[in-house]
């Protein structure tokens, strides 16, 4: 029996995932008559984490739909901002260390695995802790045990940060989270942390914060101006009511 032929088109945002021949409008796909639409879309290279609405002959359809011959399939990208069931928390793979630190700088709950614990363990942690897994690994994002995931589209940390903030719109609370371990910060008196400070730091600064989890001490040193630029830009473009000012 001849396999059903469908016609499929992808939103421009999804073109990087598909072969060049499928980036110029609708193209024909032969299916086996049994696979779901979700399976067909993934087999063409697009992780379902990046798929928004699926239209079949102009009507919304689920990933479980079994395509039939001559159907017109339109694959749209996820809507922004993308809602998340529950608090917006992230898990990042080993290749996104800089993005992790920038998210934490903005007070966003961002767990990070280094060294690499493997795809299965990452997906399992995402499910166990209900965290959105951020990755540039398309295979990882196709794992069925994921709670939720998102592809990080750029190699550049600044663009990666903008991508995540625009996609998920998490509440921002700068300077409230440890960039080293993801713990929360609290104000600390100089006399309680002086043993962790160099002599120059003790004499030059009076305001300190300390991580409640790893005891890392923070102050507004020479690096603060650059960090403040990152915070100011994020608050200007993605700030939310209730954000904690720098």
XYZ file of C-alpha atoms in Angstrom:
246
model
C 0.000 0.000 0.000
C 1.317 3.451 -0.905
C 2.382 5.528 2.070
C 0.341 8.690 2.731
C 1.837 11.928 1.458
C 1.295 15.106 3.470
C 2.352 18.697 2.913
C 4.189 20.453 5.721
C 5.509 23.963 6.340
C 7.511 25.381 9.224
C 7.555 28.817 10.868
C 10.690 30.833 10.003
C 11.917 30.498 13.609
C 12.125 26.730 13.100
C 14.054 26.775 9.837
C 17.419 26.200 11.519
C 16.216 22.735 12.581
C 15.095 21.459 9.173
C 16.830 20.669 5.894
C 17.284 23.613 3.515
C 14.735 22.166 1.088
C 12.025 22.608 3.748
C 12.737 26.281 4.470
C 11.031 27.786 1.437
C 7.375 26.954 2.090
C 5.398 23.737 1.973
C 7.121 20.475 1.099
C 5.932 16.902 0.671
C 6.528 14.201 3.292
C 5.763 10.499 2.992
C 4.570 9.041 6.287
C 4.067 5.433 7.346
C 0.379 5.934 8.109
C 0.852 5.029 11.782
C 3.278 7.556 13.274
C 1.919 10.565 15.138
C 2.299 14.117 13.905
C 4.667 14.776 16.791
C 6.897 11.917 15.649
C 6.857 13.201 12.067
C 7.831 16.718 13.141
C 10.681 15.424 15.309
C 11.885 13.090 12.542
C 12.308 16.192 10.373
C 14.607 17.731 13.001
C 12.402 19.959 15.161
C 12.309 19.255 18.937
C 8.747 19.416 20.218
C 9.913 21.850 22.903
C 10.128 24.426 20.094
C 6.724 23.710 18.574
C 3.729 25.899 19.339
C 0.440 25.436 17.519
C 0.054 22.616 14.984
C -2.506 23.214 12.255
C -3.963 20.433 10.117
C -5.915 21.784 7.154
C -6.157 25.056 9.054
C -7.476 23.561 12.306
C -5.491 23.126 15.559
C -4.327 19.562 16.147
C -2.480 17.653 18.847
C 0.901 15.963 18.498
C -0.950 12.634 18.804
C -2.789 13.213 15.512
C -2.091 10.560 12.843
C -1.565 12.390 9.543
C -3.623 11.264 6.551
C -2.795 11.596 2.889
C -2.857 15.099 1.327
C -3.288 16.903 4.667
C -1.763 20.381 4.938
C 0.343 20.682 8.102
C 1.544 24.021 9.484
C 4.087 23.939 12.303
C 4.296 27.160 14.291
C 6.890 28.163 16.861
C 6.142 28.625 20.558
C 4.343 31.801 21.578
C 6.278 34.341 23.628
C 6.035 34.726 26.523
C 5.614 30.994 27.002
C 3.647 30.063 30.131
C 5.156 27.590 32.586
C 3.143 25.451 34.978
C 4.314 26.665 38.364
C 7.363 28.774 39.337
C 9.765 29.541 36.494
C 12.876 27.541 37.373
C 15.618 26.353 35.052
C 18.182 23.590 34.694
C 21.113 24.221 32.353
C 23.497 21.744 30.812
C 27.274 21.848 31.119
C 27.746 24.082 28.050
C 25.760 27.032 29.436
C 27.814 28.114 32.433
C 27.938 31.825 31.556
C 24.199 31.960 30.928
C 23.657 30.243 34.284
C 25.632 32.916 36.137
C 23.753 35.721 34.379
C 20.372 34.232 35.206
C 21.399 33.914 38.855
C 22.683 37.497 38.813
C 19.103 38.505 37.989
C 17.737 36.436 40.872
C 16.413 33.621 38.681
C 16.491 30.068 40.035
C 18.970 28.384 37.681
C 20.414 24.966 38.539
C 23.522 23.834 36.665
C 25.253 20.518 36.177
C 29.041 20.532 35.928
C 30.593 18.091 35.258
C 28.247 16.600 32.694
C 25.974 14.001 34.329
C 24.582 12.697 31.031
C 21.362 13.260 29.132
C 19.293 10.721 31.057
C 20.187 12.196 34.445
C 19.576 15.762 33.237
C 16.146 14.850 31.904
C 15.335 13.002 35.127
C 16.317 16.011 37.253
C 14.182 18.269 35.058
C 11.200 16.028 35.760
C 11.909 15.500 39.459
C 12.339 19.222 40.212
C 9.955 20.536 37.527
C 12.612 22.689 35.911
C 12.741 23.904 32.317
C 15.843 22.327 30.792
C 17.842 24.816 28.705
C 20.199 23.326 26.150
C 21.662 23.615 22.660
C 21.572 19.814 22.360
C 18.586 18.899 20.184
C 18.823 15.227 21.087
C 18.616 16.026 24.785
C 15.474 18.093 24.215
C 13.798 15.130 22.527
C 14.003 12.913 25.600
C 10.538 11.825 26.682
C 11.167 12.094 30.430
C 11.717 15.879 30.258
C 9.285 17.983 32.284
C 9.835 20.962 29.972
C 12.667 22.188 27.797
C 13.834 24.981 25.529
C 16.486 25.274 22.865
C 18.991 28.104 23.388
C 19.331 29.647 19.951
C 22.583 31.625 20.187
C 26.212 30.943 21.035
C 26.602 34.419 22.588
C 25.755 34.717 26.307
C 24.175 38.176 25.920
C 21.841 36.906 23.189
C 21.163 33.718 25.134
C 20.025 35.762 28.116
C 17.703 37.919 26.022
C 16.285 34.786 24.408
C 15.421 33.162 27.746
C 14.024 36.367 29.271
C 11.822 37.117 26.266
C 10.594 33.523 26.009
C 9.705 32.865 29.655
C 9.422 36.350 31.213
C 10.637 35.199 34.661
C 10.358 37.680 37.556
C 13.651 39.522 38.068
C 15.177 40.132 41.492
C 18.808 41.182 40.877
C 21.529 40.690 43.472
C 19.514 38.199 45.525
C 21.047 34.906 44.397
C 24.531 33.399 44.577
C 26.074 33.187 41.106
C 28.319 30.346 42.281
C 25.795 27.886 43.726
C 22.287 29.327 43.164
C 21.646 29.853 46.869
C 19.961 32.984 48.214
C 21.893 35.990 49.521
C 21.426 37.885 52.761
C 23.116 41.072 54.054
C 26.234 40.387 56.099
C 28.066 42.588 58.580
C 31.745 43.111 57.830
C 32.791 41.696 61.187
C 31.050 38.392 60.457
C 32.828 37.820 57.109
C 36.170 39.578 57.650
C 38.132 36.301 57.707
C 37.067 35.672 54.100
C 38.261 39.091 52.896
C 41.632 40.345 51.754
C 43.008 43.356 53.633
C 42.329 45.688 50.694
C 38.722 44.599 50.492
C 38.196 45.053 54.215
C 39.395 48.641 54.045
C 37.698 49.640 50.786
C 34.175 48.271 51.265
C 31.563 48.241 53.988
C 28.490 46.591 52.410
C 28.525 42.824 52.007
C 26.181 39.942 51.263
C 26.671 36.248 51.942
C 25.182 33.121 50.416
C 23.010 31.179 52.820
C 24.027 27.911 51.134
C 27.762 28.040 50.352
C 28.821 31.087 52.454
C 30.347 32.888 49.445
C 30.780 36.598 50.233
C 29.839 39.361 47.774
C 30.585 43.081 47.587
C 30.504 45.775 44.919
C 34.070 45.489 43.679
C 35.789 46.460 40.449
C 33.681 43.984 38.480
C 30.423 45.542 39.660
C 30.126 48.097 36.843
C 30.004 45.412 34.161
C 27.520 43.323 36.129
C 25.394 46.400 36.715
C 25.216 46.952 32.930
C 23.782 43.442 32.514
C 21.253 44.033 35.290
C 20.217 47.485 34.055
C 19.655 46.232 30.500
C 17.583 43.280 31.706
C 15.440 45.477 33.963
C 14.944 48.035 31.211
C 13.830 45.490 28.611
C 12.318 42.690 30.695
C 11.750 44.118 34.176
C 8.645 43.065 36.059
C 6.711 44.659 38.914
C 8.256 43.607 42.190
C 11.784 43.349 40.813
C 14.420 44.193 43.392
C 16.503 47.219 42.325
C 20.276 47.001 42.117
